[in-house]
């Protein structure tokens, strides 16, 4: 979890209240489902170890009282250069050995690192923003197989060799494997409603920028 806070006197009007913004994981908070669609008002955070951990993170970041404007950004898989999810994927995909994880049918909520930073900045700077924001790209119907194909295309490599679920469970353990093998369709309904403009709303452009 990351947390940012900017303060000013509590007696000021709401537009100048102190502000606190924190970031957690949407892929851990919302329960995996092949059909459900989750927005910022959807329930979650109470079905396994990681979802309960996210709930505790958010509770720890919350300040008591109403004198502070607070925002929680629940991020998807963050795509950026120099590490993170892409850092672990690049070598096999560059070698032409990449492909979908498990069935590949699971949803894959993602966001470009530039947009995650942009949403955090937007939350700090726009006084009307408060509550939970889903930090995911608007292309919420992306599946893991579609992500693998798009990454292969960005690298100019084939991406059809699947990573079996049994291997994923052996490497990552059962609880972490669930996050990879069972996705969620997460939509940034409130994020868009606040007026945030995405720099990378489409997966292809986001991946081309990351691997360039």
mmCIF file of N, CA and C in Angstrom, residues 137-190:
data_model
loop_
_atom_site.group_PDB
_atom_site.id
_atom_site.type_symbol
_atom_site.label_atom_id
_atom_site.label_comp_id
_atom_site.label_asym_id
_atom_site.label_seq_id
_atom_site.Cartn_x
_atom_site.Cartn_y
_atom_site.Cartn_z
ATOM 1 N N UNK A 137 -7.546 0.353 -16.250
ATOM 2 C CA UNK A 137 -7.849 0.947 -17.551
ATOM 3 C C UNK A 137 -9.316 0.716 -17.901
ATOM 4 N N UNK A 138 -9.902 1.578 -18.746
ATOM 5 C CA UNK A 138 -11.297 1.397 -19.136
ATOM 6 C C UNK A 138 -11.551 0.118 -19.923
ATOM 7 N N UNK A 139 -10.499 -0.480 -20.524
ATOM 8 C CA UNK A 139 -10.650 -1.717 -21.294
ATOM 9 C C UNK A 139 -10.773 -2.897 -20.333
ATOM 10 N N UNK A 140 -11.896 -2.949 -19.617
ATOM 11 C CA UNK A 140 -12.045 -3.878 -18.510
ATOM 12 C C UNK A 140 -12.362 -5.300 -18.943
ATOM 13 N N UNK A 141 -12.649 -5.523 -20.213
ATOM 14 C CA UNK A 141 -12.990 -6.872 -20.673
ATOM 15 C C UNK A 141 -11.779 -7.648 -21.167
ATOM 16 N N UNK A 142 -10.578 -7.111 -20.976
ATOM 17 C CA UNK A 142 -9.363 -7.811 -21.395
ATOM 18 C C UNK A 142 -9.215 -9.124 -20.633
ATOM 19 N N UNK A 143 -8.993 -10.207 -21.355
ATOM 20 C CA UNK A 143 -8.711 -11.489 -20.711
ATOM 21 C C UNK A 143 -7.207 -11.722 -20.687
ATOM 22 N N UNK A 144 -6.795 -12.710 -19.917
ATOM 23 C CA UNK A 144 -5.372 -13.024 -19.833
ATOM 24 C C UNK A 144 -4.824 -13.462 -21.182
ATOM 25 N N UNK A 145 -5.619 -14.221 -21.940
ATOM 26 C CA UNK A 145 -5.176 -14.657 -23.268
ATOM 27 C C UNK A 145 -5.008 -13.466 -24.204
ATOM 28 N N UNK A 146 -5.926 -12.497 -24.134
ATOM 29 C CA UNK A 146 -5.819 -11.299 -24.972
ATOM 30 C C UNK A 146 -4.606 -10.469 -24.565
ATOM 31 N N UNK A 147 -4.335 -10.418 -23.269
ATOM 32 C CA UNK A 147 -3.144 -9.709 -22.807
ATOM 33 C C UNK A 147 -1.887 -10.365 -23.362
ATOM 34 N N UNK A 148 -1.824 -11.700 -23.292
ATOM 35 C CA UNK A 148 -0.655 -12.422 -23.808
ATOM 36 C C UNK A 148 -0.465 -12.165 -25.302
ATOM 37 N N UNK A 149 -1.551 -12.173 -26.066
ATOM 38 C CA UNK A 149 -1.465 -11.913 -27.501
ATOM 39 C C UNK A 149 -0.969 -10.497 -27.773
ATOM 40 N N UNK A 150 -1.475 -9.533 -26.988
ATOM 41 C CA UNK A 150 -1.081 -8.135 -27.186
ATOM 42 C C UNK A 150 0.386 -7.925 -26.829
ATOM 43 N N UNK A 151 0.858 -8.579 -25.762
ATOM 44 C CA UNK A 151 2.271 -8.451 -25.397
ATOM 45 C C UNK A 151 3.160 -9.097 -26.456
ATOM 46 N N UNK A 152 2.741 -10.248 -26.954
ATOM 47 C CA UNK A 152 3.502 -10.878 -28.030
ATOM 48 C C UNK A 152 3.562 -9.992 -29.265
ATOM 49 N N UNK A 153 2.437 -9.366 -29.614
ATOM 50 C CA UNK A 153 2.393 -8.483 -30.775
ATOM 51 C C UNK A 153 3.302 -7.270 -30.580
ATOM 52 N N UNK A 154 3.312 -6.710 -29.353
ATOM 53 C CA UNK A 154 4.159 -5.544 -29.079
ATOM 54 C C UNK A 154 5.635 -5.888 -29.216
ATOM 55 N N UNK A 155 5.977 -7.160 -28.941
ATOM 56 C CA UNK A 155 7.369 -7.607 -29.036
ATOM 57 C C UNK A 155 7.693 -8.241 -30.383
ATOM 58 N N UNK A 156 6.658 -8.434 -31.224
ATOM 59 C CA UNK A 156 6.870 -9.097 -32.496
ATOM 60 C C UNK A 156 7.189 -10.573 -32.344
ATOM 61 N N UNK A 157 6.570 -11.215 -31.328
ATOM 62 C CA UNK A 157 6.836 -12.620 -31.049
ATOM 63 C C UNK A 157 5.509 -13.377 -30.930
ATOM 64 N N UNK A 158 5.513 -14.682 -31.214
ATOM 65 C CA UNK A 158 4.302 -15.477 -30.975
ATOM 66 C C UNK A 158 4.058 -15.608 -29.473
ATOM 67 N N UNK A 159 2.810 -15.856 -29.109
ATOM 68 C CA UNK A 159 2.467 -15.968 -27.677
ATOM 69 C C UNK A 159 1.340 -16.978 -27.528
ATOM 70 N N UNK A 160 1.649 -18.230 -27.783
ATOM 71 C CA UNK A 160 0.593 -19.240 -27.754
ATOM 72 C C UNK A 160 0.910 -20.417 -26.836
ATOM 73 N N UNK A 161 2.055 -20.380 -26.121
ATOM 74 C CA UNK A 161 2.405 -21.490 -25.232
ATOM 75 C C UNK A 161 1.812 -21.230 -23.849
ATOM 76 N N UNK A 162 0.827 -21.990 -23.425
ATOM 77 C CA UNK A 162 0.165 -21.717 -22.139
ATOM 78 C C UNK A 162 1.049 -22.087 -20.949
ATOM 79 N N UNK A 163 0.820 -21.392 -19.856
ATOM 80 C CA UNK A 163 1.486 -21.670 -18.583
ATOM 81 C C UNK A 163 0.488 -22.447 -17.735
ATOM 82 N N UNK A 164 0.634 -23.759 -17.600
ATOM 83 C CA UNK A 164 -0.395 -24.585 -16.958
ATOM 84 C C UNK A 164 -0.697 -24.163 -15.522
ATOM 85 N N UNK A 165 -1.956 -24.312 -15.122
ATOM 86 C CA UNK A 165 -2.363 -23.905 -13.780
ATOM 87 C C UNK A 165 -1.631 -24.682 -12.697
ATOM 88 N N UNK A 166 -1.317 -25.948 -12.950
ATOM 89 C CA UNK A 166 -0.597 -26.742 -11.947
ATOM 90 C C UNK A 166 0.795 -26.185 -11.685
ATOM 91 N N UNK A 167 1.431 -25.691 -12.737
ATOM 92 C CA UNK A 167 2.759 -25.101 -12.580
ATOM 93 C C UNK A 167 2.654 -23.774 -11.825
ATOM 94 N N UNK A 168 1.638 -22.979 -12.152
ATOM 95 C CA UNK A 168 1.429 -21.700 -11.456
ATOM 96 C C UNK A 168 1.246 -21.938 -9.958
ATOM 97 N N UNK A 169 0.439 -22.933 -9.602
ATOM 98 C CA UNK A 169 0.203 -23.235 -8.197
ATOM 99 C C UNK A 169 1.464 -23.724 -7.505
ATOM 100 N N UNK A 170 2.277 -24.509 -8.216
ATOM 101 C CA UNK A 170 3.517 -25.019 -7.636
ATOM 102 C C UNK A 170 4.528 -23.899 -7.409
ATOM 103 N N UNK A 171 4.575 -22.943 -8.327
ATOM 104 C CA UNK A 171 5.555 -21.852 -8.244
ATOM 105 C C UNK A 171 5.138 -20.795 -7.239
ATOM 106 N N UNK A 172 3.861 -20.395 -7.271
ATOM 107 C CA UNK A 172 3.407 -19.255 -6.478
ATOM 108 C C UNK A 172 2.648 -19.636 -5.210
ATOM 109 N N UNK A 173 2.252 -20.900 -5.069
ATOM 110 C CA UNK A 173 1.420 -21.276 -3.941
ATOM 111 C C UNK A 173 -0.048 -21.084 -4.272
ATOM 112 N N UNK A 174 -0.928 -21.758 -3.529
ATOM 113 C CA UNK A 174 -2.341 -21.769 -3.880
ATOM 114 C C UNK A 174 -2.972 -20.386 -3.822
ATOM 115 N N UNK A 175 -2.700 -19.614 -2.737
ATOM 116 C CA UNK A 175 -3.394 -18.333 -2.566
ATOM 117 C C UNK A 175 -2.941 -17.304 -3.593
ATOM 118 N N UNK A 176 -1.634 -17.214 -3.851
ATOM 119 C CA UNK A 176 -1.140 -16.268 -4.854
ATOM 120 C C UNK A 176 -1.550 -16.705 -6.256
ATOM 121 N N UNK A 177 -1.605 -18.005 -6.476
ATOM 122 C CA UNK A 177 -1.984 -18.514 -7.797
ATOM 123 C C UNK A 177 -3.409 -18.114 -8.159
ATOM 124 N N UNK A 178 -4.291 -18.046 -7.161
ATOM 125 C CA UNK A 178 -5.676 -17.652 -7.424
ATOM 126 C C UNK A 178 -5.731 -16.282 -8.084
ATOM 127 N N UNK A 179 -4.862 -15.364 -7.660
ATOM 128 C CA UNK A 179 -4.851 -14.015 -8.228
ATOM 129 C C UNK A 179 -4.475 -14.028 -9.700
ATOM 130 N N UNK A 180 -3.716 -15.038 -10.140
ATOM 131 C CA UNK A 180 -3.294 -15.139 -11.528
ATOM 132 C C UNK A 180 -4.254 -15.966 -12.373
ATOM 133 N N UNK A 181 -4.842 -16.988 -11.752
ATOM 134 C CA UNK A 181 -5.662 -17.936 -12.502
ATOM 135 C C UNK A 181 -7.136 -17.566 -12.540
ATOM 136 N N UNK A 182 -7.586 -16.734 -11.599
ATOM 137 C CA UNK A 182 -8.993 -16.369 -11.523
ATOM 138 C C UNK A 182 -9.092 -14.843 -11.460
ATOM 139 N N UNK A 183 -9.471 -14.219 -12.551
ATOM 140 C CA UNK A 183 -9.487 -12.768 -12.619
ATOM 141 C C UNK A 183 -10.834 -12.160 -12.281
ATOM 142 N N UNK A 184 -10.906 -10.845 -12.413
ATOM 143 C CA UNK A 184 -12.127 -10.094 -12.177
ATOM 144 C C UNK A 184 -12.301 -9.024 -13.257
ATOM 145 N N UNK A 185 -13.544 -8.741 -13.590
ATOM 146 C CA UNK A 185 -13.856 -7.630 -14.483
ATOM 147 C C UNK A 185 -14.082 -6.397 -13.617
ATOM 148 N N UNK A 186 -13.087 -5.530 -13.556
ATOM 149 C CA UNK A 186 -13.127 -4.341 -12.716
ATOM 150 C C UNK A 186 -13.249 -3.109 -13.607
ATOM 151 N N UNK A 187 -14.219 -2.254 -13.331
ATOM 152 C CA UNK A 187 -14.444 -1.063 -14.153
ATOM 153 C C UNK A 187 -14.174 0.197 -13.333
ATOM 154 N N UNK A 188 -13.571 1.220 -13.946
ATOM 155 C CA UNK A 188 -13.261 2.466 -13.238
ATOM 156 C C UNK A 188 -14.398 3.481 -13.341
ATOM 157 N N UNK A 189 -15.586 3.088 -12.924
ATOM 158 C CA UNK A 189 -16.768 3.933 -13.129
ATOM 159 C C UNK A 189 -16.621 5.298 -12.450
ATOM 160 N N UNK A 190 -16.253 5.284 -11.172
ATOM 161 C CA UNK A 190 -16.120 6.559 -10.459
ATOM 162 C C UNK A 190 -14.894 7.329 -10.927
#
